[in-house]
Amino acid sequence: PAAEEPQALKDAAPARKEPLRALIASALKEGELSYWDSVIRSNTNAALVAGFRKYYGLPSDFKVNYSLALATNLITRVDQELSAGRVTMDVAAVASLPWVHEKVKAGNIMRYDSPEYAAYKRVFEKSLGKEGYFAFNGAYVFVPMWSADKLDFKGTSWKDVIGAVANGRMSMGEAGKSQTYTATYLGLRTVLGVDYFKRLAEMKPVFALPSEQIASNLSTGQNLLAFSGMPTRAYQLNQRGGKLKFIMPKEGVVVMPQAMFILASAPHPSAAKLWVDFILSETGQKIMVNNEAMMSGRSGFVSPLPEYAPSIDSLNVIKIDWDKVTTADMEKARAEWASIFT
């Protein structure tokens, strides 16, 4: 009966109901799905899984196997599974657009026209996704960040970071070990120039991974300023009494979208499609933003945390045509970064 239908079927347009009903039935037969991500914490995953099961009327024993990994490790795992011809993951999300685009071109990512893609047209227009293949479950930026009880920083520009603290008291994400820090460097150098980073190197920055550690070191006073602070980590620490602040520099920011895609050889394709649809939906995006303070790419979405996760349209985004950036370009940028900071 219609009254007993799961919310997904109640929300579906008439023409979409029967295909969705069949997709849910197929997912039930599969009984599980596996997804990997480089940001989502365990409590966020628990909220997403509970919402996912409820939305589609799936039983409590429907398994959602989740793995959290650094972006570099996630990429390595996908490449290894593809090379071995034994894909175990269904869905993955990582902020490395050049690599994801290359996987699309190689036929490793499933073509799926999610009904939610209609709300992500601006994402595709900004080269932050590819229609028919992937949008993002959330986006973040790396920006100057500090703890208000340890430092009185009044800067508004990337250039204000130079000399803001004594040598050795600024932390920085290590691009040599991170795809996302490398991508950020690649974008920032187009507006700041290589000489700017040479001046940063003279400040003898402390290199750190992951983003949680960078934020934690600011709260403890181990470092006074972070060049690569992540607002989502500021939100999470401030919820526990932290006093972290950050700026969106006037020269612009490099947006890191967590490109979410389905592997072409996914062992549970029906469940994977439902998962992607749910994460990109209004309901899924609210869970993501409320828990991770990442920016949504969904049109018309009102952020519940505008201070930490503002609308992407409100930011000065440094334009990068990610479809034309290759992994070789990324390696070249990483080598250049290493030559400056090593």
Tab-separated table of C-alpha atoms in Angstrom:
chain	number	residue	atom	x	y	z
A	1	PRO	CA	0.000	0.000	0.000
A	2	ALA	CA	1.111	3.554	-0.728
A	3	ALA	CA	0.917	4.407	2.965
A	4	GLU	CA	3.551	1.762	3.691
A	5	GLU	CA	5.912	2.765	0.904
A	6	PRO	CA	9.370	3.978	1.949
A	7	GLN	CA	9.928	7.722	1.681
A	8	ALA	CA	11.962	7.318	-1.504
A	9	LEU	CA	8.947	5.940	-3.376
A	10	LYS	CA	6.655	8.594	-1.916
A	11	ASP	CA	9.047	11.303	-3.147
A	12	ALA	CA	9.546	9.787	-6.603
A	13	ALA	CA	7.851	11.251	-9.662
A	14	PRO	CA	5.196	8.914	-11.179
A	15	ALA	CA	7.430	7.895	-14.085
A	16	ARG	CA	10.251	7.118	-11.674
A	17	LYS	CA	8.296	4.912	-9.235
A	18	GLU	CA	8.454	1.550	-11.007
A	19	PRO	CA	12.139	1.796	-12.010
A	20	LEU	CA	12.963	2.802	-8.431
A	21	ARG	CA	10.887	-0.043	-7.022
A	22	ALA	CA	12.826	-2.477	-9.221
A	23	LEU	CA	16.158	-0.927	-8.181
A	24	ILE	CA	15.290	-1.294	-4.495
A	25	ALA	CA	14.262	-4.942	-5.040
A	26	SER	CA	17.556	-5.617	-6.819
A	27	ALA	CA	19.524	-3.942	-4.009
A	28	LEU	CA	17.715	-6.107	-1.464
A	29	LYS	CA	18.861	-9.208	-3.323
A	30	GLU	CA	22.446	-7.919	-3.279
A	31	GLY	CA	22.105	-7.384	0.472
A	32	GLU	CA	25.058	-5.046	0.952
A	33	LEU	CA	27.398	-2.444	-0.471
A	34	SER	CA	30.937	-1.242	0.158
A	35	TYR	CA	32.134	2.348	0.004
A	36	TRP	CA	35.415	4.144	0.671
A	37	ASP	CA	35.952	7.796	1.528
A	38	SER	CA	38.829	10.027	2.645
A	39	VAL	CA	36.918	12.402	4.959
A	40	ILE	CA	33.766	10.916	6.524
A	41	ARG	CA	34.099	10.013	10.217
A	42	SER	CA	32.456	6.990	11.852
A	43	ASN	CA	29.595	8.934	13.475
A	44	THR	CA	28.748	10.561	10.131
A	45	ASN	CA	28.768	7.159	8.482
A	46	ALA	CA	26.382	5.826	11.146
A	47	ALA	CA	23.951	8.694	10.492
A	48	LEU	CA	24.171	8.197	6.727
A	49	VAL	CA	23.588	4.441	6.959
A	50	ALA	CA	20.575	4.862	9.253
A	51	GLY	CA	19.092	7.493	6.935
A	52	PHE	CA	19.826	5.370	3.861
A	53	ARG	CA	18.054	2.292	5.226
A	54	LYS	CA	15.055	4.292	6.374
A	55	TYR	CA	14.713	6.237	3.117
A	56	TYR	CA	14.581	3.112	0.957
A	57	GLY	CA	12.868	0.825	3.471
A	58	LEU	CA	15.867	-1.483	3.763
A	59	PRO	CA	16.121	-3.896	6.700
A	60	SER	CA	18.506	-3.333	9.602
A	61	ASP	CA	20.689	-6.244	8.457
A	62	PHE	CA	21.376	-4.627	5.074
A	63	LYS	CA	25.150	-4.183	5.276
A	64	VAL	CA	26.960	-0.964	4.426
A	65	ASN	CA	30.680	-1.657	4.698
A	66	TYR	CA	32.648	1.575	5.149
A	67	SER	CA	36.393	2.243	4.956
A	68	LEU	CA	38.141	5.548	5.720
A	69	ALA	CA	41.521	6.124	4.081
A	70	LEU	CA	43.888	8.940	3.201
A	71	ALA	CA	43.269	10.082	-0.370
A	72	THR	CA	46.607	8.690	-1.559
A	73	ASN	CA	45.894	5.301	0.035
A	74	LEU	CA	42.374	5.176	-1.398
A	75	ILE	CA	43.710	5.877	-4.886
A	76	THR	CA	46.359	3.189	-4.484
A	77	ARG	CA	43.733	0.670	-3.361
A	78	VAL	CA	41.458	1.377	-6.334
A	79	ASP	CA	44.366	1.117	-8.769
A	80	GLN	CA	45.460	-2.179	-7.213
A	81	GLU	CA	41.971	-3.680	-7.443
A	82	LEU	CA	41.592	-2.556	-11.055
A	83	SER	CA	44.993	-3.997	-11.994
A	84	ALA	CA	44.139	-7.301	-10.330
A	85	GLY	CA	40.701	-7.407	-11.961
A	86	ARG	CA	39.125	-8.026	-8.546
A	87	VAL	CA	37.053	-5.000	-7.557
A	88	THR	CA	35.581	-5.258	-4.060
A	89	MET	CA	34.376	-1.686	-3.548
A	90	ASP	CA	31.187	-0.292	-5.041
A	91	VAL	CA	31.414	3.440	-4.360
A	92	ALA	CA	34.419	5.643	-3.630
A	93	ALA	CA	34.803	9.362	-2.940
A	94	VAL	CA	38.093	11.236	-3.147
A	95	ALA	CA	39.182	14.800	-3.874
A	96	SER	CA	41.530	14.054	-6.765
A	97	LEU	CA	39.743	15.175	-9.907
A	98	PRO	CA	42.587	14.574	-12.415
A	99	TRP	CA	42.796	10.946	-11.300
A	100	VAL	CA	38.993	10.488	-11.351
A	101	HIS	CA	38.730	11.995	-14.840
A	102	GLU	CA	41.410	9.576	-16.045
A	103	LYS	CA	39.435	6.661	-14.605
A	104	VAL	CA	36.337	7.880	-16.469
A	105	LYS	CA	38.292	7.996	-19.745
A	106	ALA	CA	39.679	4.504	-19.083
A	107	GLY	CA	36.162	3.088	-18.611
A	108	ASN	CA	36.741	2.230	-14.943
A	109	ILE	CA	33.845	4.345	-13.668
A	110	MET	CA	30.246	3.364	-14.286
A	111	ARG	CA	28.005	5.539	-16.430
A	112	TYR	CA	25.020	6.331	-14.228
A	113	ASP	CA	22.584	9.184	-14.791
A	114	SER	CA	21.485	9.758	-11.228
A	115	PRO	CA	18.106	11.506	-10.955
A	116	GLU	CA	19.806	13.800	-8.432
A	117	TYR	CA	22.215	15.162	-11.053
A	118	ALA	CA	19.571	17.677	-12.125
A	119	ALA	CA	20.371	19.572	-8.909
A	120	TYR	CA	24.107	19.602	-9.660
A	121	LYS	CA	24.194	21.417	-13.002
A	122	ARG	CA	26.348	24.229	-11.554
A	123	VAL	CA	28.870	21.672	-10.331
A	124	PHE	CA	29.253	20.296	-13.834
A	125	GLU	CA	29.503	23.816	-15.288
A	126	LYS	CA	32.346	24.654	-12.887
A	127	SER	CA	34.300	21.516	-13.924
A	128	LEU	CA	33.865	20.135	-10.386
A	129	GLY	CA	32.075	17.026	-11.641
A	130	LYS	CA	31.157	15.178	-14.836
A	131	GLU	CA	27.521	14.615	-15.684
A	132	GLY	CA	26.683	10.947	-16.050
A	133	TYR	CA	29.702	9.878	-13.994
A	134	PHE	CA	30.218	11.812	-10.766
A	135	ALA	CA	29.248	14.775	-8.628
A	136	PHE	CA	30.616	15.305	-5.115
A	137	ASN	CA	29.288	14.320	-1.716
A	138	GLY	CA	30.854	17.427	-0.190
A	139	ALA	CA	33.657	19.879	-0.834
A	140	TYR	CA	36.238	21.533	1.367
A	141	VAL	CA	39.088	24.030	1.212
A	142	PHE	CA	42.480	24.452	2.860
A	143	VAL	CA	42.921	27.988	4.213
A	144	PRO	CA	44.875	29.898	6.904
A	145	MET	CA	43.629	28.879	10.361
A	146	TRP	CA	44.592	29.652	13.961
A	147	SER	CA	43.339	29.433	17.534
A	148	ALA	CA	41.979	32.760	18.773
A	149	ASP	CA	43.321	32.197	22.296
A	150	LYS	CA	46.851	31.623	20.989
A	151	LEU	CA	47.180	34.140	18.145
A	152	ASP	CA	45.573	37.445	17.149
A	153	PHE	CA	45.663	37.181	13.380
A	154	LYS	CA	43.955	39.950	11.400
A	155	GLY	CA	44.910	38.904	7.889
A	156	THR	CA	42.583	38.804	4.891
A	157	SER	CA	45.049	37.608	2.261
A	158	TRP	CA	47.331	34.668	1.570
A	159	LYS	CA	50.154	37.213	1.578
A	160	ASP	CA	49.352	38.179	5.174
A	161	VAL	CA	50.567	34.735	6.243
A	162	ILE	CA	54.169	35.674	5.408
A	163	GLY	CA	55.897	36.630	8.653
A	164	ALA	CA	52.703	36.331	10.717
A	165	VAL	CA	54.420	33.953	13.184
A	166	ALA	CA	58.006	33.097	14.072
A	167	ASN	CA	59.880	30.569	11.978
A	168	GLY	CA	58.928	27.009	12.820
A	169	ARG	CA	55.535	27.946	14.328
A	170	MET	CA	53.419	27.498	11.189
A	171	SER	CA	52.120	24.116	10.033
A	172	MET	CA	51.485	23.090	6.463
A	173	GLY	CA	49.954	20.090	4.743
A	174	GLU	CA	52.654	17.941	3.154
A	175	ALA	CA	51.965	17.901	-0.580
A	176	GLY	CA	54.629	15.249	-1.051
A	177	LYS	CA	52.326	12.748	0.659
A	178	SER	CA	48.879	14.061	-0.264
A	179	GLN	CA	46.893	14.356	-3.477
A	180	THR	CA	44.662	17.093	-2.063
A	181	TYR	CA	47.507	19.289	-0.792
A	182	THR	CA	49.215	18.876	-4.151
A	183	ALA	CA	46.038	19.934	-5.978
A	184	THR	CA	45.740	22.941	-3.665
A	185	TYR	CA	49.344	23.924	-4.399
A	186	LEU	CA	48.760	23.525	-8.133
A	187	GLY	CA	45.810	25.919	-7.959
A	188	LEU	CA	47.327	28.477	-5.581
A	189	ARG	CA	50.548	28.819	-7.557
A	190	THR	CA	48.513	30.138	-10.525
A	191	VAL	CA	47.503	33.217	-8.515
A	192	LEU	CA	50.346	33.523	-5.978
A	193	GLY	CA	53.352	32.443	-8.029
A	194	VAL	CA	56.258	30.173	-7.125
A	195	ASP	CA	58.200	32.956	-5.381
A	196	TYR	CA	55.439	33.241	-2.796
A	197	PHE	CA	55.992	29.626	-1.765
A	198	LYS	CA	59.734	30.190	-1.589
A	199	ARG	CA	59.046	32.907	0.973
A	200	LEU	CA	56.837	30.465	2.882
A	201	ALA	CA	59.697	27.967	2.890
A	202	GLU	CA	61.883	30.555	4.620
A	203	MET	CA	59.424	30.396	7.556
A	204	LYS	CA	60.481	26.754	8.061
A	205	PRO	CA	56.928	25.361	8.235
A	206	VAL	CA	56.180	22.167	10.132
A	207	PHE	CA	54.651	19.551	7.828
A	208	ALA	CA	51.706	17.573	9.137
A	209	LEU	CA	49.099	14.987	8.171
A	210	PRO	CA	46.166	14.415	8.474
A	211	SER	CA	43.900	17.497	8.664
A	212	GLU	CA	42.678	16.516	12.144
A	213	GLN	CA	46.251	16.685	13.441
A	214	ILE	CA	46.810	20.124	11.919
A	215	ALA	CA	43.720	21.453	13.717
A	216	SER	CA	44.587	19.725	16.993
A	217	ASN	CA	48.098	21.196	17.019
A	218	LEU	CA	46.604	24.682	16.813
A	219	SER	CA	44.356	24.070	19.809
A	220	THR	CA	47.252	22.821	21.926
A	221	GLY	CA	49.531	25.669	20.852
A	222	GLN	CA	52.083	23.347	19.290
A	223	ASN	CA	51.663	25.467	16.161
A	224	LEU	CA	50.339	29.031	16.064
A	225	LEU	CA	49.146	29.211	12.460
A	226	ALA	CA	48.183	26.633	9.857
A	227	PHE	CA	48.636	27.425	6.193
A	228	SER	CA	46.470	24.422	5.289
A	229	GLY	CA	43.667	24.596	7.839
A	230	MET	CA	40.416	22.798	7.040
A	231	PRO	CA	37.195	24.550	8.184
A	232	THR	CA	35.404	21.242	8.696
A	233	ARG	CA	37.997	20.297	11.341
A	234	ALA	CA	37.613	23.727	12.954
A	235	TYR	CA	33.901	23.065	13.298
A	236	GLN	CA	34.433	19.650	14.829
A	237	LEU	CA	37.003	20.919	17.356
A	238	ASN	CA	35.002	24.030	18.206
A	239	GLN	CA	32.046	21.788	19.016
A	240	ARG	CA	34.240	20.454	21.810
A	241	GLY	CA	35.307	23.860	23.102
A	242	GLY	CA	37.995	24.847	20.615
A	243	LYS	CA	38.534	28.443	19.469
A	244	LEU	CA	39.709	27.905	15.912
A	245	LYS	CA	39.216	30.611	13.322
A	246	PHE	CA	40.020	30.806	9.624
A	247	ILE	CA	39.795	33.160	6.647
A	248	MET	CA	38.772	32.764	3.020
A	249	PRO	CA	41.636	34.766	1.426
A	250	LYS	CA	40.639	37.478	-1.012
A	251	GLU	CA	42.845	36.060	-3.804
A	252	GLY	CA	40.639	32.987	-3.886
A	253	VAL	CA	40.498	29.375	-2.689
A	254	VAL	CA	40.972	26.005	-4.348
A	255	VAL	CA	37.839	23.918	-3.848
A	256	MET	CA	38.463	20.238	-3.140
A	257	PRO	CA	35.352	18.293	-4.204
A	258	GLN	CA	34.975	14.750	-2.920
A	259	ALA	CA	34.202	13.193	-6.293
A	260	MET	CA	31.843	10.288	-5.627
A	261	PHE	CA	31.608	7.548	-8.240
A	262	ILE	CA	30.599	3.936	-8.813
A	263	LEU	CA	33.235	1.496	-10.045
A	264	ALA	CA	32.333	-0.014	-13.425
A	265	SER	CA	32.819	-3.515	-11.991
A	266	ALA	CA	31.034	-2.798	-8.712
A	267	PRO	CA	29.858	-6.091	-7.146
A	268	HIS	CA	26.633	-4.474	-5.878
A	269	PRO	CA	25.631	-2.002	-8.617
A	270	SER	CA	21.976	-1.542	-7.621
A	271	ALA	CA	22.811	-0.782	-3.992
A	272	ALA	CA	25.596	1.523	-5.186
A	273	LYS	CA	23.155	3.551	-7.314
A	274	LEU	CA	20.774	3.947	-4.376
A	275	TRP	CA	23.661	5.039	-2.142
A	276	VAL	CA	24.807	7.714	-4.603
A	277	ASP	CA	21.232	8.970	-5.025
A	278	PHE	CA	20.737	9.193	-1.269
A	279	ILE	CA	24.013	11.001	-0.527
A	280	LEU	CA	23.280	13.589	-3.234
A	281	SER	CA	19.678	14.091	-2.093
A	282	GLU	CA	18.525	16.953	0.137
A	283	THR	CA	18.337	14.545	3.080
A	284	GLY	CA	21.798	13.090	2.503
A	285	GLN	CA	23.381	16.505	2.041
A	286	LYS	CA	21.922	17.761	5.321
A	287	ILE	CA	23.522	14.834	7.139
A	288	MET	CA	26.856	15.498	5.428
A	289	VAL	CA	26.923	19.222	6.185
A	290	ASN	CA	25.643	18.907	9.752
A	291	ASN	CA	28.263	16.291	10.612
A	292	GLU	CA	31.255	17.140	8.425
A	293	ALA	CA	30.737	20.857	7.709
A	294	MET	CA	31.578	20.247	4.062
A	295	MET	CA	30.109	22.438	1.335
A	296	SER	CA	27.235	21.079	-0.718
A	297	GLY	CA	27.117	21.423	-4.485
A	298	ARG	CA	23.343	20.957	-4.601
A	299	SER	CA	21.441	23.876	-6.173
A	300	GLY	CA	19.031	25.592	-3.807
A	301	PHE	CA	20.553	23.896	-0.779
A	302	VAL	CA	20.555	26.129	2.293
A	303	SER	CA	23.582	25.346	4.430
A	304	PRO	CA	22.773	24.759	8.107
A	305	LEU	CA	26.374	25.803	8.859
A	306	PRO	CA	27.029	28.837	6.628
A	307	GLU	CA	30.048	30.000	8.671
A	308	TYR	CA	31.922	26.742	8.166
A	309	ALA	CA	30.259	25.400	5.025
A	310	PRO	CA	29.179	28.383	2.904
A	311	SER	CA	27.653	28.157	-0.533
A	312	ILE	CA	30.326	27.561	-3.156
A	313	ASP	CA	28.776	30.377	-5.186
A	314	SER	CA	29.638	32.789	-2.340
A	315	LEU	CA	33.365	31.996	-2.610
A	316	ASN	CA	36.062	33.337	-4.890
A	317	VAL	CA	36.928	29.962	-6.419
A	318	ILE	CA	40.200	29.674	-8.325
A	319	LYS	CA	39.178	28.313	-11.702
A	320	ILE	CA	40.896	25.087	-12.765
A	321	ASP	CA	39.833	22.946	-15.708
A	322	TRP	CA	40.330	19.648	-13.911
A	323	ASP	CA	39.376	17.626	-16.964
A	324	LYS	CA	42.586	18.839	-18.628
A	325	VAL	CA	44.891	18.384	-15.633
A	326	THR	CA	46.651	15.012	-15.807
A	327	THR	CA	48.260	12.885	-13.127
A	328	ALA	CA	51.566	13.782	-14.810
A	329	ASP	CA	50.768	17.459	-14.148
A	330	MET	CA	50.106	16.554	-10.524
A	331	GLU	CA	53.438	14.726	-10.253
A	332	LYS	CA	55.204	17.733	-11.740
A	333	ALA	CA	53.536	20.035	-9.199
A	334	ARG	CA	54.463	17.668	-6.359
A	335	ALA	CA	58.099	17.618	-7.492
A	336	GLU	CA	58.168	21.406	-7.699
A	337	TRP	CA	56.701	21.682	-4.199
A	338	ALA	CA	59.327	19.267	-2.882
A	339	SER	CA	62.132	21.247	-4.516
A	340	ILE	CA	60.947	24.360	-2.680
A	341	PHE	CA	60.300	22.902	0.755
A	342	THR	CA	62.791	20.041	1.083
